[in-house]
GROMACS .gro file of C-alpha atoms in nm:
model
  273
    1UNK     CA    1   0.000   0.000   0.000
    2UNK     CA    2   0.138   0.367  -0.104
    3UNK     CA    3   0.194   0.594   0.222
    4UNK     CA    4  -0.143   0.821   0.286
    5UNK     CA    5  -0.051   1.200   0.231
    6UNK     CA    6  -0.110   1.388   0.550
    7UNK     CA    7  -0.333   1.610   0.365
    8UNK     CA    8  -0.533   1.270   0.317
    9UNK     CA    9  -0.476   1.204   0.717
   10UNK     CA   10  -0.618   1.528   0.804
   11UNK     CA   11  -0.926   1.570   0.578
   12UNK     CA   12  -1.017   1.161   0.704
   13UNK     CA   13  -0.989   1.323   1.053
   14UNK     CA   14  -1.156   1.611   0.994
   15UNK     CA   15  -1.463   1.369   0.816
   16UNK     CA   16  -1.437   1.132   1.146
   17UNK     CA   17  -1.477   1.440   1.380
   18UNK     CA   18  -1.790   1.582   1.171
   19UNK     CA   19  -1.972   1.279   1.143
   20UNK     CA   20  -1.854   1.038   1.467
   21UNK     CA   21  -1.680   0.668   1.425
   22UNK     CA   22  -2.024   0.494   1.509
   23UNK     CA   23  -2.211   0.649   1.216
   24UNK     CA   24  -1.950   0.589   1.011
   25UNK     CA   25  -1.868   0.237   1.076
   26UNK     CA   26  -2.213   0.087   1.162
   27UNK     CA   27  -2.498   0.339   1.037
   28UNK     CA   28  -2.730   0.246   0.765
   29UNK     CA   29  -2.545  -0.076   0.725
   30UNK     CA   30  -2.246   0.082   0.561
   31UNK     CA   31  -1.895  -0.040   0.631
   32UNK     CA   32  -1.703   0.231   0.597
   33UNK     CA   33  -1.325   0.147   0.716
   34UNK     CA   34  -1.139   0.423   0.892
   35UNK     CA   35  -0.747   0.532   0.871
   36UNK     CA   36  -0.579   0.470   1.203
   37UNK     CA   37  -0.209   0.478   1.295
   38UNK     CA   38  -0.022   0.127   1.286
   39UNK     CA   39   0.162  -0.043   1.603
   40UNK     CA   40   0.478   0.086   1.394
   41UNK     CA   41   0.460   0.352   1.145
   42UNK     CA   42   0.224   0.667   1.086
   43UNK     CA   43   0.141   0.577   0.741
   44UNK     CA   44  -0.074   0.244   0.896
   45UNK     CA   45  -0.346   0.025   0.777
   46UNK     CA   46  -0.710   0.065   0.691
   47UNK     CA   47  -0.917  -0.124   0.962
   48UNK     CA   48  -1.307  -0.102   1.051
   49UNK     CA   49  -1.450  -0.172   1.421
   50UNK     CA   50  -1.726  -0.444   1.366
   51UNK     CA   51  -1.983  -0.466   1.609
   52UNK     CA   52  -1.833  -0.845   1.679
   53UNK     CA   53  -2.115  -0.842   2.014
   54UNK     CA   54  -2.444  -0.882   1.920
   55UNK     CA   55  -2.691  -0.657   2.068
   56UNK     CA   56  -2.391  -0.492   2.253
   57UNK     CA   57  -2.311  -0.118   2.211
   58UNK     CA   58  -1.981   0.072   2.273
   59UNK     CA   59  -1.912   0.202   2.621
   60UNK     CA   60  -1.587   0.354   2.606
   61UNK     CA   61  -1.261   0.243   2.795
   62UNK     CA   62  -1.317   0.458   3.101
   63UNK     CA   63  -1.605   0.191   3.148
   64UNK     CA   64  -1.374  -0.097   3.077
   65UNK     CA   65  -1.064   0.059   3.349
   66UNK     CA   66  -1.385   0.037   3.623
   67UNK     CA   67  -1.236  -0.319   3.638
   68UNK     CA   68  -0.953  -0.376   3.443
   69UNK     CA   69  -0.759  -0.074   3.623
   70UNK     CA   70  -0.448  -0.346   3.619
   71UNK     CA   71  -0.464  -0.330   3.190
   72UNK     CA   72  -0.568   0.032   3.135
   73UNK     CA   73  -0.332   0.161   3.385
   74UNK     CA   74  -0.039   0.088   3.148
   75UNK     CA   75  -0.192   0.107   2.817
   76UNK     CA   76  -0.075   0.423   2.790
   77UNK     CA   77   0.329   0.263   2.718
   78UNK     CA   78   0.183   0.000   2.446
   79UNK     CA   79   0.242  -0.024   2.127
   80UNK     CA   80  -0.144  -0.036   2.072
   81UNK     CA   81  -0.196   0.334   2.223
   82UNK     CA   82  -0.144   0.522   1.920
   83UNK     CA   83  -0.446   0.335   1.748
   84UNK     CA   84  -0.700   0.570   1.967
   85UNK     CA   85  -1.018   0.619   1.832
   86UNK     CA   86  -1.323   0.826   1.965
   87UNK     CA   87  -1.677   0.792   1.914
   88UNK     CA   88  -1.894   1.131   1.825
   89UNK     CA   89  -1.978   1.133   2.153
   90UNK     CA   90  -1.605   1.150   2.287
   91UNK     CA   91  -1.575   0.775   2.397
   92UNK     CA   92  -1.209   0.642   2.384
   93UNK     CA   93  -1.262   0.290   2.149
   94UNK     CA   94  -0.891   0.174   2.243
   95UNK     CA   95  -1.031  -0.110   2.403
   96UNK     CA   96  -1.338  -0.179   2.213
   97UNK     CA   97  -1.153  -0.185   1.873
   98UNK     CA   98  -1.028  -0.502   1.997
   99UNK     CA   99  -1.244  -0.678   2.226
  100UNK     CA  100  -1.553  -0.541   2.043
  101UNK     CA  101  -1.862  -0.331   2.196
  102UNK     CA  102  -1.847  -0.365   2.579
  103UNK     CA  103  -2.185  -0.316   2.725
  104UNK     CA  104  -2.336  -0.644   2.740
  105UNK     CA  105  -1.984  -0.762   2.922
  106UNK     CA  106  -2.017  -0.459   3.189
  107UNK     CA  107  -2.382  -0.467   3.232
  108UNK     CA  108  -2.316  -0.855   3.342
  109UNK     CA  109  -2.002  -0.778   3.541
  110UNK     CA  110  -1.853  -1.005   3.280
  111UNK     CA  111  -2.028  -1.318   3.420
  112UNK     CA  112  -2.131  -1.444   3.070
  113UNK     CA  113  -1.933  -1.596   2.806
  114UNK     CA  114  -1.958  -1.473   2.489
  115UNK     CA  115  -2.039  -1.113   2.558
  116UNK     CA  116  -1.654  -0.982   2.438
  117UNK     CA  117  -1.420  -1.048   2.237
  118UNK     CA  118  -1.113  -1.240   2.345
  119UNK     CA  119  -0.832  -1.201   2.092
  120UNK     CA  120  -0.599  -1.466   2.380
  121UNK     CA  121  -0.887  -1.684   2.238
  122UNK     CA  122  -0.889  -1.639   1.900
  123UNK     CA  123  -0.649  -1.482   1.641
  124UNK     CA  124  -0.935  -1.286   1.453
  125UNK     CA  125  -0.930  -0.956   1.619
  126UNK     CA  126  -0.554  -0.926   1.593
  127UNK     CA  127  -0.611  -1.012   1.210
  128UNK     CA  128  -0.852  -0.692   1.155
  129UNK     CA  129  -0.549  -0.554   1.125
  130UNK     CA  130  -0.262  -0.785   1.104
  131UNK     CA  131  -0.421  -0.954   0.760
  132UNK     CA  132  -0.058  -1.016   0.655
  133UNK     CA  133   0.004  -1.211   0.977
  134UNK     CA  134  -0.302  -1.449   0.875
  135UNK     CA  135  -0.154  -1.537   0.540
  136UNK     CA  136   0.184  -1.617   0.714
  137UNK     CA  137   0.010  -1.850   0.917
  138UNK     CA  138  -0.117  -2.039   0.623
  139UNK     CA  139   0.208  -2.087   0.481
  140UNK     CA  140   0.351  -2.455   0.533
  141UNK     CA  141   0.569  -2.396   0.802
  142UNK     CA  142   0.388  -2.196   1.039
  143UNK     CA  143   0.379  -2.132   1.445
  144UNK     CA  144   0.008  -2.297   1.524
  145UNK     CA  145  -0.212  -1.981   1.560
  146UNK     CA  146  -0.487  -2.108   1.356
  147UNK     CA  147  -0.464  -2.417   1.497
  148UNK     CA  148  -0.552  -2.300   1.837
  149UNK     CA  149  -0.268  -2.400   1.976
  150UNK     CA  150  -0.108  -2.108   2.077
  151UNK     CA  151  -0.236  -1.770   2.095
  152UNK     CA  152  -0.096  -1.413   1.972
  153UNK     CA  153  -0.098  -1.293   2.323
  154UNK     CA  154   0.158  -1.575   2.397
  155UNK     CA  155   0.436  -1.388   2.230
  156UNK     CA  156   0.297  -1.038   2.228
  157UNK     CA  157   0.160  -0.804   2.484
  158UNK     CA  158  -0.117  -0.604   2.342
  159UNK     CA  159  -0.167  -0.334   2.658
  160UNK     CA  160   0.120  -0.259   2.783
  161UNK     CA  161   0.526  -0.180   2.641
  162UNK     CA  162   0.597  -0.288   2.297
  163UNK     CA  163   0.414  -0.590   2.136
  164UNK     CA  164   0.668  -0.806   2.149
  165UNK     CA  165   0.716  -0.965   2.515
  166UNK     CA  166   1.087  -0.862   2.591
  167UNK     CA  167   1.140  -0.676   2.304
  168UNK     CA  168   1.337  -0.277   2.279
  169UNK     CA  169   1.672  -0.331   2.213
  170UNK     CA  170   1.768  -0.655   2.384
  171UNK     CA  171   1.815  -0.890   2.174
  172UNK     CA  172   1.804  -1.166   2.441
  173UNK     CA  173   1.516  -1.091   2.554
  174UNK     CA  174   1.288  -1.127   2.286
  175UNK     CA  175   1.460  -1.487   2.270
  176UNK     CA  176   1.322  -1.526   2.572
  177UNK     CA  177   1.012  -1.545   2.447
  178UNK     CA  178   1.083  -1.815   2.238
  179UNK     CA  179   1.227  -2.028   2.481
  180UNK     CA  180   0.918  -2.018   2.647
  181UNK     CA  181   0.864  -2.289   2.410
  182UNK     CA  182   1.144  -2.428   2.264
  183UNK     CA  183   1.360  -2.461   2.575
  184UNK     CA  184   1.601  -2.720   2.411
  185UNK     CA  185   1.730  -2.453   2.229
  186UNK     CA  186   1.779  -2.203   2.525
  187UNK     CA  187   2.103  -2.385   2.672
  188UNK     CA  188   2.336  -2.335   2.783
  189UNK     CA  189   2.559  -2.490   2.595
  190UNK     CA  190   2.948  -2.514   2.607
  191UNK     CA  191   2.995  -2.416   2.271
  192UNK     CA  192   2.761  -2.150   2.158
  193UNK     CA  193   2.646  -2.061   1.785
  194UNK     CA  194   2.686  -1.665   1.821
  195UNK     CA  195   2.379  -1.593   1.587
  196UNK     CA  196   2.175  -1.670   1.895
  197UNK     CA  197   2.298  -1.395   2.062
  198UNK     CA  198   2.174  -1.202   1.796
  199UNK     CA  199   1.847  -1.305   1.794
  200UNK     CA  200   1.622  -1.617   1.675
  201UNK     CA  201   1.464  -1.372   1.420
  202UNK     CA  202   1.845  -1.421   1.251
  203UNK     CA  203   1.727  -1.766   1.073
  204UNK     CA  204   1.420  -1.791   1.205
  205UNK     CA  205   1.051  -1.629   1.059
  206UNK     CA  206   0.833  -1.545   1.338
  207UNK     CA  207   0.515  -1.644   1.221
  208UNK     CA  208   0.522  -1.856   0.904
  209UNK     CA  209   0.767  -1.953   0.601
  210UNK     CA  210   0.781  -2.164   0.274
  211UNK     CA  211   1.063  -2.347   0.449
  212UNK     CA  212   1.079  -2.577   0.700
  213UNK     CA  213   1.100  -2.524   1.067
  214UNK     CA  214   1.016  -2.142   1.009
  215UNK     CA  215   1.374  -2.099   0.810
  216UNK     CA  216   1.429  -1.803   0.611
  217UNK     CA  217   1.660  -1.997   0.380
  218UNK     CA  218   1.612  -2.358   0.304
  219UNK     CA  219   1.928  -2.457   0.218
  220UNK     CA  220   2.331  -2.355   0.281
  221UNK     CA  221   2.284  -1.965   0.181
  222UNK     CA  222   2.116  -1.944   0.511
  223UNK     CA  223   2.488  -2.037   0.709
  224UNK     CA  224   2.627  -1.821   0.419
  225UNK     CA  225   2.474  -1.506   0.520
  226UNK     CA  226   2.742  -1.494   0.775
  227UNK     CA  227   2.997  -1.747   0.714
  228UNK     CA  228   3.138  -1.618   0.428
  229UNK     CA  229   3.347  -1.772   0.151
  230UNK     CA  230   3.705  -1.666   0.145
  231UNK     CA  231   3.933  -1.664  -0.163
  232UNK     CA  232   4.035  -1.982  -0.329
  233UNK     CA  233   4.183  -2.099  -0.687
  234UNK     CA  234   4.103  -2.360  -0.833
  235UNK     CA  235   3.762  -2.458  -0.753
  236UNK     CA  236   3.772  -2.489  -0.395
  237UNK     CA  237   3.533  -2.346  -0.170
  238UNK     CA  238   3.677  -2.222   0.171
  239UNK     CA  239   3.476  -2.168   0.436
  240UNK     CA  240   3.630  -2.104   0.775
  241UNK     CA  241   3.955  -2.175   0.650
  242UNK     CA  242   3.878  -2.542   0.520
  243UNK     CA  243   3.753  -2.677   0.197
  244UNK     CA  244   3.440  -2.752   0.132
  245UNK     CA  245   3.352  -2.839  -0.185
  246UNK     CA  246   3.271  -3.166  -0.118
  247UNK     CA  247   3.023  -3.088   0.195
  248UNK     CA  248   2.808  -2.914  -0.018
  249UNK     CA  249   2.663  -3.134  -0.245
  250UNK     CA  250   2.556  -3.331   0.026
  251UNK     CA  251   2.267  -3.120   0.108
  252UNK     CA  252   2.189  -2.818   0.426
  253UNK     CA  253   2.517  -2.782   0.642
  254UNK     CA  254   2.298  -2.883   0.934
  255UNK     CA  255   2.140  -3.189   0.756
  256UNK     CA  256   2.454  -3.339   0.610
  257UNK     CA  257   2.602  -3.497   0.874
  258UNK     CA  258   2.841  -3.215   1.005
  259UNK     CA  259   2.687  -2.926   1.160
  260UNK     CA  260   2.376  -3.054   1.348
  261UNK     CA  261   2.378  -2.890   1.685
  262UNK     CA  262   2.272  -2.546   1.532
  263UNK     CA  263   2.185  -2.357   1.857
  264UNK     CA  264   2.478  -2.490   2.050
  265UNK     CA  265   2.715  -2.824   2.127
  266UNK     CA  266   2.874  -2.921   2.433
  267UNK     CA  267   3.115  -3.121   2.270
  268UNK     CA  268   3.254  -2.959   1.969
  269UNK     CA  269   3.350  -2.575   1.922
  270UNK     CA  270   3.197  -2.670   1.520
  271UNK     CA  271   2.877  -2.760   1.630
  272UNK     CA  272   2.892  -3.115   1.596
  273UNK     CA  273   2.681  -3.365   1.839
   0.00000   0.00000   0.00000
């Protein structure tokens, strides 16, 4: 999608104030789908709030903080913050525009199932927005979202820091989240691959890949990306000072029989088992 001029951005606004987000999204049956502001970037998404509640009506999040103080109290640091949205009458929709029209849910002190939306429960919500994330999850190596297996709220925190659990800066810590999982992986190990200190995300897609196990690369370009070739005559390949020419016909560097501990050995500094 081409980035929205701001002159774009401020006559939507301008159209939102006038007329209100409610008759825009949900009178006289017209679907209407509103500019907001992505989890990343100003130039976001186009997204609509359905009314996902039936016979439920928007409340506002000041309603929602009467007993979810604990979520709304932080909301302010997430990434999510900057998709604010107000009703014509002034209600905030920052928590409606994911767990759907509240009213039902705080009229019953939330003593009902089925009265909101729980994105922990299912991915749908999340993909209003995130409709490249659902595609990615159809690819045939995948995390199991759709599945029901795990959730998008396992790996991502929707209300308060950034999204991703651990995330900023430190690299480790977003690893952390996925040795939540795959703890195998985690170590420690004696002799460390150094790419996991720069993050899983190094080989790794997060949510879905045409390659197995979630790879970025399926075959020996992957390793290449940072063990480079060095200068050689004659036909010979040399990586990390030794030949290899002959390893590489053989198939993946970690499926031919020589590097197979990827994430880490405790027995050889080349990452053998």
């Amino acid at each position: 999608m081409d980035p929205i001029s701001p002159t774009h951005v401020a006559g939507l606004r301008q159209l939102i104030r006038k007329r209100g987000v409610k008759k825009l999204l949900l009178g006289g049956g017209i679907a209407l789908s509103i500019l907001i502001t992505s989890c990343m970037t100003m130039n976001g998404p186009v997204m609509n709030i359905p009314n996902s509640v039936p016979g439920a009506t928007f409340v506002g999040s000041e309603e929602c903080s009467l007993c979810h103080d604990n979520v709304t109290g932080n909301f302010h640091s997430a990434s999510h913050a900057r998709l604010g949205l107000r009703s014509e009458e002034g209600l905030d929709l920052s928590c409606e525009a994911c767990h759907g029209p509240g009213s039902l849910h705080a009229e019953n002190g939330g003593e009902i199932p089925g009265q909101i939306v729980n994105p922990g429960k299912n991915p749908e919500s999340c993909f209003q927005c995130h409709l490249d994330k659902r595609g990615e999850f159809h690819l045939p190596s995948a995390h199991p979202v759709l599945e029901g297996k795990i959730s998008c709220t396992d790996c991502h925190n929707p209300h308060e820091g950034p999204a991703v659990m651990g995330g900023g800066t430190a690299l480790m810590s977003e690893n952390q989240t996925c040795f939540q999982c795959h703890d195998a992986q985690k170590g420690p190990h004696v002799f460390e691959h150094e790419a996991l200190r720069d993050g899983c995300t190094t080989c790794h897609t997060v949510h879905g890949s045409v390659n197995a196990k979630l790879l970025k690369v399926r075959n020996a370009n992957l390793c290449l990306q940072c063990h480079m070739l060095e200068p050689a005559s004659g036909g010979s390949v040399l990586i990390g000072g030794r030949e290899h020419s002959s390893f590489l016909g053989r198939g993946t560097c970690w499926s031919a029989g020589c590097h197979e501990a990827i994430h880490g050995s405790n027995i050889n500094s080349h990452l053998r088992y």
